Short mmCIF file of C-alpha atoms in Angstrom, two decimals:
data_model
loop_
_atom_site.label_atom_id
_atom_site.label_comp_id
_atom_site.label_asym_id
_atom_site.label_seq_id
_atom_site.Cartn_x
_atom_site.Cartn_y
_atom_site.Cartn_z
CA UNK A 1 78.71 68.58 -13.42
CA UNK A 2 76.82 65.27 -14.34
CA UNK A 3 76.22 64.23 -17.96
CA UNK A 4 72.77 65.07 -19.59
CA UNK A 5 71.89 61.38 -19.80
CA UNK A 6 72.19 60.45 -15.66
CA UNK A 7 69.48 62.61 -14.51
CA UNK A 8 66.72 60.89 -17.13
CA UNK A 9 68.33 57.41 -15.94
CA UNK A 10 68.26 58.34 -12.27
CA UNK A 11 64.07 59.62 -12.71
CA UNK A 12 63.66 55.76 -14.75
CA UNK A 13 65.68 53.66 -11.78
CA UNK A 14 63.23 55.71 -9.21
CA UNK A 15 60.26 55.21 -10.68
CA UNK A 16 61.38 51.43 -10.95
CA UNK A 17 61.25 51.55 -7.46
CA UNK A 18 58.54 53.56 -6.78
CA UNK A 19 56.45 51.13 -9.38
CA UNK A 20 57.94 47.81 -7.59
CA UNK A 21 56.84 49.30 -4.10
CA UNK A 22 53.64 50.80 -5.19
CA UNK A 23 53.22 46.80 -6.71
CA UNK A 24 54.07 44.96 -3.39
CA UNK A 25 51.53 47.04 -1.55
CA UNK A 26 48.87 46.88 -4.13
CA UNK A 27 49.45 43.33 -4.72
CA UNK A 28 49.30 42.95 -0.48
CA UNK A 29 46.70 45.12 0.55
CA UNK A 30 44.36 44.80 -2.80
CA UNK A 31 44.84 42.01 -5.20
CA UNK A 32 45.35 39.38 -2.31
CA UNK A 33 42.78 39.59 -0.33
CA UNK A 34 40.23 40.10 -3.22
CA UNK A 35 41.82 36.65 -4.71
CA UNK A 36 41.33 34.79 -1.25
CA UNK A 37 37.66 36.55 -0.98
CA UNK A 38 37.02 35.48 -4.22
CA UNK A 39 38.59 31.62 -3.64
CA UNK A 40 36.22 31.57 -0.53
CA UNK A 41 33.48 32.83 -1.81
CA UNK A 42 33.64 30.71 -5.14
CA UNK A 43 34.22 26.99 -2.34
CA UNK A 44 31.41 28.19 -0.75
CA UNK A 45 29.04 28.74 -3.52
CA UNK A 46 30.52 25.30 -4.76
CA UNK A 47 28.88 23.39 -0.95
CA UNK A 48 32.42 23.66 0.97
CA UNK A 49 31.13 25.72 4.07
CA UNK A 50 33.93 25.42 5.43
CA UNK A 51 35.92 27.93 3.16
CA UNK A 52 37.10 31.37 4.54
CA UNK A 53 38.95 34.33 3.24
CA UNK A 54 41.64 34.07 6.33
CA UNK A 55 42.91 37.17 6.25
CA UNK A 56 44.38 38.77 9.16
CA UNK A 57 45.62 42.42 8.61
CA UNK A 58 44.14 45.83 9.12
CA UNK A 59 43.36 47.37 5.94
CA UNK A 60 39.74 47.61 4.59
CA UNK A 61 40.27 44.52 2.12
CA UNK A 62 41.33 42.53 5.01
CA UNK A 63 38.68 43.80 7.43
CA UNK A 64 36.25 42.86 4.43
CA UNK A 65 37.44 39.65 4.47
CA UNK A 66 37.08 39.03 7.86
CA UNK A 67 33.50 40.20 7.82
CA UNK A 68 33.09 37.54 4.91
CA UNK A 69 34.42 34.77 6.99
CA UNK A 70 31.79 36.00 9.95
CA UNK A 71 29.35 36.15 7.40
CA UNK A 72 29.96 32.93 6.08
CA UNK A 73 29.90 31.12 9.72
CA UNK A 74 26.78 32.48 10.51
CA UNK A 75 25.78 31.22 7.06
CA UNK A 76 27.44 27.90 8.13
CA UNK A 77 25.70 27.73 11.59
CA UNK A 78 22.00 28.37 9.98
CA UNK A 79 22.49 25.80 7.52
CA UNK A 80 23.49 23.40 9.96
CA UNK A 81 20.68 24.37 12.58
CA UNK A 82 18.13 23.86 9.15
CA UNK A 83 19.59 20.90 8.13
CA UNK A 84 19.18 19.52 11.91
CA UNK A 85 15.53 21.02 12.05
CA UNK A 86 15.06 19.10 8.30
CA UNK A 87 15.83 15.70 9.94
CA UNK A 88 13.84 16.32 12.83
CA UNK A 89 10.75 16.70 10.57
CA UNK A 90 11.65 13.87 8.36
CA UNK A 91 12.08 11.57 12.11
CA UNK A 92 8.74 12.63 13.03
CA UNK A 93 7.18 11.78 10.45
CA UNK A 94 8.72 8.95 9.45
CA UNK A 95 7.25 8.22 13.42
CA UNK A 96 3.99 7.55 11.96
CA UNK A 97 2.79 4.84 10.67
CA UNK A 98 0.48 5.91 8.87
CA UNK A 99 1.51 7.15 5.08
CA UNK A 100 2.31 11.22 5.09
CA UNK A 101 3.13 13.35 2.32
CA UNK A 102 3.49 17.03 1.58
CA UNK A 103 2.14 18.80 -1.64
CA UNK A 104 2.83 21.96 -3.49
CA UNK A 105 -0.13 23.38 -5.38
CA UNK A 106 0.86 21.43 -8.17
CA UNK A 107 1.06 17.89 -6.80
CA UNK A 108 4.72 17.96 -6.77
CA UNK A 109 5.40 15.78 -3.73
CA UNK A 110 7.66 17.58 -1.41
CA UNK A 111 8.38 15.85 1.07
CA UNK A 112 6.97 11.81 2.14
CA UNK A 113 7.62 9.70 5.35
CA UNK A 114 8.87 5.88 4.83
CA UNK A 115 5.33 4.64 5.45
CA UNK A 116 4.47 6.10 2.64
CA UNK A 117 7.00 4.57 0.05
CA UNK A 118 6.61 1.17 2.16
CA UNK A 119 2.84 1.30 1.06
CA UNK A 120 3.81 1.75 -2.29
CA UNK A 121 6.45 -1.00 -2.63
CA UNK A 122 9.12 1.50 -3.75
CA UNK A 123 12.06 3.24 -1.97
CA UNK A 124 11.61 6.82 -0.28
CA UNK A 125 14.50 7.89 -2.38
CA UNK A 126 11.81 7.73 -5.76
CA UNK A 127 8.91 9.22 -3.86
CA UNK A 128 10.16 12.83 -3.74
CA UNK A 129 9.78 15.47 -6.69
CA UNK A 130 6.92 13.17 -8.21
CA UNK A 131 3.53 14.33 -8.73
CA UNK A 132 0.45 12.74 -6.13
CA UNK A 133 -0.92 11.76 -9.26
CA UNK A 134 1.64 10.30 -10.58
CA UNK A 135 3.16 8.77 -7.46
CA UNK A 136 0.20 6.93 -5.65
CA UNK A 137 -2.19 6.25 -9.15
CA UNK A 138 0.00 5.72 -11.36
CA UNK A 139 -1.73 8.19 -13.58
CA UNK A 140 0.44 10.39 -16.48
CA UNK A 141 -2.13 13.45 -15.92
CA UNK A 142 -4.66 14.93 -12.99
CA UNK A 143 -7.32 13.19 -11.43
CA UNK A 144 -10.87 14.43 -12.40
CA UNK A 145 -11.75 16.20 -9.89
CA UNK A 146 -15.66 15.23 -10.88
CA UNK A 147 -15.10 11.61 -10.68
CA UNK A 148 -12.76 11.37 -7.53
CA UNK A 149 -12.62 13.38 -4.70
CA UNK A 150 -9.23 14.95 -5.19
CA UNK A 151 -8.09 16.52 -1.61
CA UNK A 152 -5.59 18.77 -3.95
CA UNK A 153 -8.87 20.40 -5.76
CA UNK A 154 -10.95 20.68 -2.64
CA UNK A 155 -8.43 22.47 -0.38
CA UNK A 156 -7.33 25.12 -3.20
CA UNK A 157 -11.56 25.56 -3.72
CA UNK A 158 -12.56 25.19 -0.25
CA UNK A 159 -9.82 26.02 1.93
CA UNK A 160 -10.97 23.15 4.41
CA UNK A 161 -9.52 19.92 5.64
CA UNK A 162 -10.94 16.75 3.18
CA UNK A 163 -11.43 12.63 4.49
CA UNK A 164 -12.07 10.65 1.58
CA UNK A 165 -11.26 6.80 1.07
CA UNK A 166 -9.56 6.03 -2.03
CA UNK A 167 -7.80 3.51 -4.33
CA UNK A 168 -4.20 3.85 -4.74
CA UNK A 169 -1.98 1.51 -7.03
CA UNK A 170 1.11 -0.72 -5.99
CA UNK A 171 3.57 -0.94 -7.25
CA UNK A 172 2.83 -4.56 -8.62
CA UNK A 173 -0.21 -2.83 -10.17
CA UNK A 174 -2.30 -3.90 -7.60
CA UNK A 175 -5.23 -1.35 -6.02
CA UNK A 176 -5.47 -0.59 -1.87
CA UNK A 177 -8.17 1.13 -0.41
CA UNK A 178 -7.07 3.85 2.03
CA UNK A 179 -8.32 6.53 4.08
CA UNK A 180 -6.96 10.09 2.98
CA UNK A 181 -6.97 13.35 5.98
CA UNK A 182 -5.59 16.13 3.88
CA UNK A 183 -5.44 19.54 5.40
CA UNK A 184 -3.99 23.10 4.21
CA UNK A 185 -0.61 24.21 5.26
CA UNK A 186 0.52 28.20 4.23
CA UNK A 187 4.28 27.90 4.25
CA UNK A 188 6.70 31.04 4.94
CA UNK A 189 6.91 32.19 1.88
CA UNK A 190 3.00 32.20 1.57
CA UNK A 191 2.57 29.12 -0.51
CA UNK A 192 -0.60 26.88 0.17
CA UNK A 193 0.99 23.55 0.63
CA UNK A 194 -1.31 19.90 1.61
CA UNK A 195 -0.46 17.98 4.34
CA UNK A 196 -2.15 13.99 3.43
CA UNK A 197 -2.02 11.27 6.25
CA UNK A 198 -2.90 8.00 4.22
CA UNK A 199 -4.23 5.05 6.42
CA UNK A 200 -3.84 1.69 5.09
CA UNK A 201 -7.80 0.36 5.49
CA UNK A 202 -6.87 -3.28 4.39
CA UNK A 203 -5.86 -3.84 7.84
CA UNK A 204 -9.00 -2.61 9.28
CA UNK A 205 -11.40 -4.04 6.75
CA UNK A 206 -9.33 -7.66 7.76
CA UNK A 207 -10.13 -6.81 11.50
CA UNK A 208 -13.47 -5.90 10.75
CA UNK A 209 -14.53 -9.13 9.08
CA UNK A 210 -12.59 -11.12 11.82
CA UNK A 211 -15.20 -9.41 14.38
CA UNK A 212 -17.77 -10.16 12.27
CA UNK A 213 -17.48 -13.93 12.69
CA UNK A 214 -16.94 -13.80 15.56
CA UNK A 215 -20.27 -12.03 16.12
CA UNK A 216 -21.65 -14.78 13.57
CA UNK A 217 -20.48 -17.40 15.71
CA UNK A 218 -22.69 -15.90 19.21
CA UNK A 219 -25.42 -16.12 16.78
CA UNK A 220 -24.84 -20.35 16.50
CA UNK A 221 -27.74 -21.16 19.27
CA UNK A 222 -30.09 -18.90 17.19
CA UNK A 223 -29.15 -20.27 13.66
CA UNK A 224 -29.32 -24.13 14.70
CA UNK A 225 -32.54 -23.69 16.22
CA UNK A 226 -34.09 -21.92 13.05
CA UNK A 227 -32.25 -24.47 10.81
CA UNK A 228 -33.18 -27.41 13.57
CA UNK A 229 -37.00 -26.48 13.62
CA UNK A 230 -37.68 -27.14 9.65
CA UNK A 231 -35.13 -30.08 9.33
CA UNK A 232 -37.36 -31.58 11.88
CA UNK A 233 -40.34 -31.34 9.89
CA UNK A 234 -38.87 -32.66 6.71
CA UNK A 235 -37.44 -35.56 8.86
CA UNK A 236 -41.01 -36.53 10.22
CA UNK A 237 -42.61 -36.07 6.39
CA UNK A 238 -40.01 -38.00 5.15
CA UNK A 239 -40.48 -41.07 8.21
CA UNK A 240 -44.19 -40.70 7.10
CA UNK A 241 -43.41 -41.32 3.10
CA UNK A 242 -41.27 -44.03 4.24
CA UNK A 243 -43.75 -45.38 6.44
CA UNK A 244 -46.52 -45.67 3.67
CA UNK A 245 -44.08 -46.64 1.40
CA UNK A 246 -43.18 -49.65 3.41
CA UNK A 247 -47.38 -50.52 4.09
CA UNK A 248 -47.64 -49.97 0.30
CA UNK A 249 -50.31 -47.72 1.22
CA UNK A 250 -48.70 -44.44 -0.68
CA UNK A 251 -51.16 -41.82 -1.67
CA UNK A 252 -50.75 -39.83 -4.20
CA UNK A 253 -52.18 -36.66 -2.39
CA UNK A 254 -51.03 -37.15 0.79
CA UNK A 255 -47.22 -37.84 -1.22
CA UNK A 256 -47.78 -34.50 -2.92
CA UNK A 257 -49.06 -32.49 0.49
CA UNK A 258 -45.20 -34.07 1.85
CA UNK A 259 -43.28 -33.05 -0.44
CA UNK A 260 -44.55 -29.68 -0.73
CA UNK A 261 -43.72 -29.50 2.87
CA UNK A 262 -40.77 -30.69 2.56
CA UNK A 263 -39.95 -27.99 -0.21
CA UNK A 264 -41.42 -25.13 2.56
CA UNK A 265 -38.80 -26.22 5.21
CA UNK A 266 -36.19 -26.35 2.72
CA UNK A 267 -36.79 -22.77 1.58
CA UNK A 268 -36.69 -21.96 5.32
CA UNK A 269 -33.44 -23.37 5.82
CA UNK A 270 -31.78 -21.76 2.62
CA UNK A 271 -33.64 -18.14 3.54
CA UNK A 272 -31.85 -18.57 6.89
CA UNK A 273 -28.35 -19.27 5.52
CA UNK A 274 -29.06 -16.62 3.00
CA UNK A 275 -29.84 -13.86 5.88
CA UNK A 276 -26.31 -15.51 7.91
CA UNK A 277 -24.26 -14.86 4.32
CA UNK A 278 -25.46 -11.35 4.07
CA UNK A 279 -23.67 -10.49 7.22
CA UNK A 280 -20.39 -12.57 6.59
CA UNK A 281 -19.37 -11.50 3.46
CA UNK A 282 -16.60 -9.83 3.36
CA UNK A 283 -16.97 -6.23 1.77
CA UNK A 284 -14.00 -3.87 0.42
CA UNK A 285 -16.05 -0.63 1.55
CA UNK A 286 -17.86 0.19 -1.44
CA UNK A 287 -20.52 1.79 -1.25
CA UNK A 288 -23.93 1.01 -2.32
CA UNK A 289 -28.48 2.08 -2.09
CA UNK A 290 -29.26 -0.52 1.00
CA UNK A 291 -32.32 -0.82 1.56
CA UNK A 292 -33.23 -0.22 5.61
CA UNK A 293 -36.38 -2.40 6.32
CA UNK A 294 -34.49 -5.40 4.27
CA UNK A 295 -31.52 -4.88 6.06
CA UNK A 296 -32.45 -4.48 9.74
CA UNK A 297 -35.39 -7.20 9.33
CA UNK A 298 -33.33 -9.94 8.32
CA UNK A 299 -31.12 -9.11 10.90
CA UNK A 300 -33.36 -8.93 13.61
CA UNK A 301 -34.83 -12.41 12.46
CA UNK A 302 -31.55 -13.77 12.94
CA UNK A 303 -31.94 -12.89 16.59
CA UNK A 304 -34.84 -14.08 17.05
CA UNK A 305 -34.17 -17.35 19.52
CA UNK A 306 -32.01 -15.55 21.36
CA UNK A 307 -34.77 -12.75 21.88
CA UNK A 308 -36.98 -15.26 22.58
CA UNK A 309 -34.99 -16.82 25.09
CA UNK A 310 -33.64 -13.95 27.00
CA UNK A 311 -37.36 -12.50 27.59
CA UNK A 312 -36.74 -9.62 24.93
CA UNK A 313 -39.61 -8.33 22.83
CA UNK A 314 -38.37 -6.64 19.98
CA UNK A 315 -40.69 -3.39 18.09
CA UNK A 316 -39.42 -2.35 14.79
CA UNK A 317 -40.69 1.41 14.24
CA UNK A 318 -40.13 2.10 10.65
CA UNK A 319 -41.47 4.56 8.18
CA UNK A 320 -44.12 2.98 5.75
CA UNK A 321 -42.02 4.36 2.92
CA UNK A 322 -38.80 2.60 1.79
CA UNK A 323 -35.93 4.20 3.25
CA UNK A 324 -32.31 3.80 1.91
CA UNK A 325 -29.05 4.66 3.41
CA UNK A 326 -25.47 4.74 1.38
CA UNK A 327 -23.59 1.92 3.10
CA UNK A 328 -21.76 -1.52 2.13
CA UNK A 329 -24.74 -3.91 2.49
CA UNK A 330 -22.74 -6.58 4.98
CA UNK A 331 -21.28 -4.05 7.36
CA UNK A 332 -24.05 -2.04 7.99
CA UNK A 333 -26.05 -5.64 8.83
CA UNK A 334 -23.18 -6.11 11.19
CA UNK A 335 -23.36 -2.65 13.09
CA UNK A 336 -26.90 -3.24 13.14
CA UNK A 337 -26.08 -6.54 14.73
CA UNK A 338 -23.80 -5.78 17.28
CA UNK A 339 -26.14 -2.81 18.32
CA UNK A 340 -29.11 -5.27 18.85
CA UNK A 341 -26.36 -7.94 21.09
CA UNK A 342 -25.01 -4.91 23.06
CA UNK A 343 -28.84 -3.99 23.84
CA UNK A 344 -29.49 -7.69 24.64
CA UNK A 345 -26.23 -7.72 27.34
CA UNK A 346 -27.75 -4.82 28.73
CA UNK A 347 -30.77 -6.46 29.83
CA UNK A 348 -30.84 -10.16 31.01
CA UNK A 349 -33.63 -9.80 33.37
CA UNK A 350 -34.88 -9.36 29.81
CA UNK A 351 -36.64 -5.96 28.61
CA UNK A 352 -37.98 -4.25 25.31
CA UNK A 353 -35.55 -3.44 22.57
CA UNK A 354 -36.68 -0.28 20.25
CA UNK A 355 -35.72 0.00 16.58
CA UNK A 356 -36.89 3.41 14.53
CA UNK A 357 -36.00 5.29 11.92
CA UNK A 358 -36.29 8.58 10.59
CA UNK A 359 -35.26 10.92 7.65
CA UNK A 360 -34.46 14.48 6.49
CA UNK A 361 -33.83 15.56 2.47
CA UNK A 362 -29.73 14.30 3.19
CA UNK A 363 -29.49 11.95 6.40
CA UNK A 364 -31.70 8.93 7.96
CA UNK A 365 -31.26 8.64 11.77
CA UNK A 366 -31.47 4.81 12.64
CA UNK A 367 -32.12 4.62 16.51
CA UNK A 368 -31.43 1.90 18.34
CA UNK A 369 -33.53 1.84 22.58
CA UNK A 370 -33.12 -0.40 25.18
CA UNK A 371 -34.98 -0.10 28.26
CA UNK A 372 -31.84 -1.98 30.49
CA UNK A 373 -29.27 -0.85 32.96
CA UNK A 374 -28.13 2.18 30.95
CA UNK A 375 -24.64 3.59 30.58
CA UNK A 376 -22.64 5.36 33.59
CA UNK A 377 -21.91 8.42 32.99
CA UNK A 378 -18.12 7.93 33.86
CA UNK A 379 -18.07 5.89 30.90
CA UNK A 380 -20.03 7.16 28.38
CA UNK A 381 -17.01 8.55 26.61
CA UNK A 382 -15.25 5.41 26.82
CA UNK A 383 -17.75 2.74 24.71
CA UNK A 384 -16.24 3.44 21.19
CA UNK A 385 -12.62 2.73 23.06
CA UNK A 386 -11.20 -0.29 21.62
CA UNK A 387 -11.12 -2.96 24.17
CA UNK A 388 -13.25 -1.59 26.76
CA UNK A 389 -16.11 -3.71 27.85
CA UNK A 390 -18.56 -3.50 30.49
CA UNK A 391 -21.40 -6.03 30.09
CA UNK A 392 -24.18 -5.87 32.39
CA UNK A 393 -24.85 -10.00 32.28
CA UNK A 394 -21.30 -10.49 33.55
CA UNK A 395 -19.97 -12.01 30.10
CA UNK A 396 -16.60 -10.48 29.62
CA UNK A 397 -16.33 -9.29 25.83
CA UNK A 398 -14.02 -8.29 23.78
CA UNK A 399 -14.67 -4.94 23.99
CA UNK A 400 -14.17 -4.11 19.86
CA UNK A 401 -17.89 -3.98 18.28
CA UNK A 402 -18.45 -0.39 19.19
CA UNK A 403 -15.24 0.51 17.56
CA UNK A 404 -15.87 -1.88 14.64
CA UNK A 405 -19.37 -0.28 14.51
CA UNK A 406 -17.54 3.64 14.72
CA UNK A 407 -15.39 3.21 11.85
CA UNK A 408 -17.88 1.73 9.73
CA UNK A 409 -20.14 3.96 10.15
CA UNK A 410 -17.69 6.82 9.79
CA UNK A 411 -16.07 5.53 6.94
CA UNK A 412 -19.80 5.63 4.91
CA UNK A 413 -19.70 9.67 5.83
CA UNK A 414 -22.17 9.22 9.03
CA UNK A 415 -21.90 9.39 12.54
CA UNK A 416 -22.87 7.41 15.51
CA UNK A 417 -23.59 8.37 19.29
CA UNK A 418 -25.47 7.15 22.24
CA UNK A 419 -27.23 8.37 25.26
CA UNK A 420 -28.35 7.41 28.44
CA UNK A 421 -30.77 7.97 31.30
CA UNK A 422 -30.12 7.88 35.18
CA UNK A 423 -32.91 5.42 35.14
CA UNK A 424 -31.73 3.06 33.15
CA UNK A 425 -31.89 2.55 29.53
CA UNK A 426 -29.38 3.30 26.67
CA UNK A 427 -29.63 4.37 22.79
CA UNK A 428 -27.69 4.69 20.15
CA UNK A 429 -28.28 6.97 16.81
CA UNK A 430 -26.45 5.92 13.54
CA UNK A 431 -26.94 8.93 11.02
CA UNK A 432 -26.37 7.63 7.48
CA UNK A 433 -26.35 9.65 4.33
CA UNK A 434 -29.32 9.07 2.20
CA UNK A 435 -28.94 8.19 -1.65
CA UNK A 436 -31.84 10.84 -2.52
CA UNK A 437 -35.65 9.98 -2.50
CA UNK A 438 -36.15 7.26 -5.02
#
C-alpha cells in the first residue's frame, strides 16, 4: 500500500504536465500567431507593406493569419496600382505648359503641375498644402470676391466654369498678368474640388505688340506721305521768308500769314504721329471706356494713302451718339487696323470698304464689309488659325493678325466672327462689352 503523501504528489507532477502541454499548445496555436499578426499588422500600419503574419499551419489563428497576409497583398497591390495612377496624373499635368492647380473648397491647393511653381519662381515641393490665396497673391486672407473675380467664389455660387485675367505675384514681388480657366470637379467622395489652368499672358501681350509693328511698319508709305505733304508746305513758306528776307522786302503780314502756316502743318505732322503712337503703345491689357468714333477714325485716317491708292472708298456708318466699348485703347486700334488691311488685300482691283456700328443695353457690334473676293468656304474655319494666310493680291503674310485680333478681342470678354457670300465679299463682327450708357 502507498503512503498518503504519493498520491497528492503524483495528481501535482500530472498536472505539471498537463499545464506544460496545455502551455506548448496554447503558446503554438494561440499566443504565436496573434504575436506575428500583431508584428505584421503593427509594420504595416508603420508604411512597411511588405510585412506578413507568415504563418503556415491549420488552426483558425493560423488560417487568420493567412487571410491577413492576403488581405494585406491586396492592400499592397492597390496601393501600388494608386500610387502608379498618382504619377500618371502628376506626368500629365506636369505635360502642360500652361500653370494647373487643384483646389479644395477652401483654397487648400491640392495638387499643382511644375508650370505652375516655375511661374511662381519657387519649387513644386512648397506649392502643395498652401492656400490659392496665399500661394499665387501672396495674400494672408481671401480675396474679395467684390473686387476680384475669384474663380473659387464663382464656381461654389454658380456651379459654372469662370475665364478671368488676373494679377498674380512672383516670387521677387513682382505682378504677371495671366489668364485663369477654372472649372468644377466633384471628387469620389462628393467633394466640389476646382480645376485652374493659368496661362502666362506676358508672352502673348510680347507677341502681340511685335505684330503690331509690324503692322505699323505696312503703314510707312501712308505715314510719310501724310508727314511729306505738310513738311512740304512749311519748306516752300519757309524758301518764301527766306526769299524776302534776302530782297529785304519782309512784310510783316505776309511774315505772320507764313508762320501761321507753318504752325498748321506742324500740328498736322504731330496729330499724325500722335494717331501712329496710339496704336504702338504697348498695353498690359487693362481695361478702359474707349471711345468708338475716336478710335476707328483715327485709324482709318491713318489708312488713308493707301485707300487712296488702291482705289478703296471707305464709308464709316456710325451712330450719331457716342458709343463706348470696354477695351485697352491701343489694341483695339490695332484689331481695328488689321481688319481694315485684311479688307484692303481682299480687294486690289480696289472696292468699297464698310464700317458700322451698333448697340444693345450690354454689347456694341462693330462690323467690318468688304465688297472683294470673299472667303471660301473650305476655309472659313481656318482664318483665326495662327499662320494661315491666303491673300487675294498674292502678298504672302504672315498669317497671325486674325489670331492677334481673336485673343484680343476675347481677352476684353467679346467675340469676333466673319461671314461670307458666294459672290464675293467678306465681314467681320467684333462684339465688345459696353461700359453702360454714359
Amino acid at each position: 500500500m502507498a503512503p498518503v503523501w504519493l498520491i497528492p504528489l503524483c495528481a501535482f507532477i500530472a498536472a505539471a504536465i498537463a499545464f506544460a502541454i496545455a502551455w506548448r499548445l496554447s503558446r503554438r496555436q494561440a499566443l504565436l500567431p496573434v504575436k506575428a499578426i500583431g508584428a505584421a499588422s503593427r509594420a504595416i500600419l508603420g508604411g512597411d507593406l511588405s510585412a506578413r503574419a507568415g504563418l503556415a499551419g491549420t488552426g483558425e489563428l493560423d488560417i487568420l493569419g493567412q487571410s491577413f497576409d492576403a488581405m494585406a497583398d491586396h492592400l499592397k497591390g492597390t496601393l501600388e496600382r494608386l500610387k502608379e495612377q498618382e504619377g500618371f496624373l502628376q506626368a500629365l499635368i506636369d505635360a502642360d505648359p500652361d500653370g494647373v492647380r487643384v483646389l479644395a473648397s477652401d483654397g487648400t491647393i491640392l495638387m499643382a503641375n511644375k508650370a505652375y511653381a516655375h511661374m511662381l519662381g519657387i519649387e513644386p515641393g512648397n506649392v502643395l498644402g498652401k492656400r490659392c490665396y496665399e500661394s499665387s497673391h501672396g495674400r494672408s486672407e481671401p480675396c474679395a470676391p467684390t473686387l476680384i473675380t475669384c474663380p473659387l467664389h464663382e464656381i461654389a455660387v454658380n456651379g459654372l466654369p469662370v475665364k478671368t485675367v488676373q494679377a498674380i505675384r512672383l516670387k521677387g514681388g513682382l505682378d504677371r498678368h495671366v489668364e485663369v480657366h477654372a472649372a468644377p470637379l466633384v471628387a469620389s467622395d462628393g467633394r466640389l474640388l476646382v480645376v485652374e489652368s493659368i496661362r502666362d499672358l506676358a508672352s502673348d501681350i510680347r507677341f502681340s505688340h511685335e505684330q503690331k509693328l509690324s503692322a505699323i511698319g505696312q503703314l510707312a508709305a501712308g505715314v510719310a506721305h501724310e508727314i511729306r505733304n505738310p513738311l512740304a508746305s512749311v519748306r516752300l513758306a519757309l524758301q518764301s521768308l527766306i526769299k524776302q528776307g534776302e530782297a529785304g522786302r519782309v512784310n510783316i503780314d505776309s511774315l505772320m500769314d507764313y508762320l501761321r502756316l507753318v504752325d498748321s502743318q506742324v500740328d498736322k505732322c504731330i496729330d499724325v504721329t500722335t494717331r501712329l503712337l496710339k496704336l504702338s503703345v504697348n498695353q498690359s491689357g487693362q481695361l478702359q471706356i474707349v471711345p468708338l468714333r475716336t478710335a476707328i477714325e483715327e485709324t482709318v485716317s491713318l489708312l488713308s494713302f493707301e485707300a487712296e491708292k488702291n482705289k478703296i472708298e471707305v464709308s464709316l456708318n456710325l451712330p450719331a451718339k457716342e458709343l463706348s466699348v470696354m477695351a485697352a485703347d491701343g489694341d483695339f486700334r490695332m484689331v481695328m487696323l488689321n481688319l481694315f488691311q485684311n479688307a484692303f488685300h481682299a480687294m486690289p482691283d480696289g472696292g468699297k470698304l464698310t464700317v458700322s456700328a451698333s448697340a444693345d443695353d450690354k454689347w456694341v457690334d462693330i462690323e467690318v464689309a468688304d465688297n472683294g473676293i470673299g472667303i471660301k468656304p473650305d476655309m472659313m474655319s481656318r482664318i483665326f488659325q495662327p499662320f494661315f494666310s491666303s491673300r487675294a493680291d498674292g502678298v504672302s503674310g504672315s498669317g497671325i493678325g486674325l489670331t492677334i485680333c481673336k485673343g484680343i478681342v476675347e481677352r476684353s470678354g467679346g467675340a469676333i466672327h466673319a461671314v461670307s457670300w458666294p459672290g464675293g465679299g467678306a465681314k467681320f463682327i467684333v462684339r465688345l462689352p459696353r461700359p453702360g450708357l454714359l
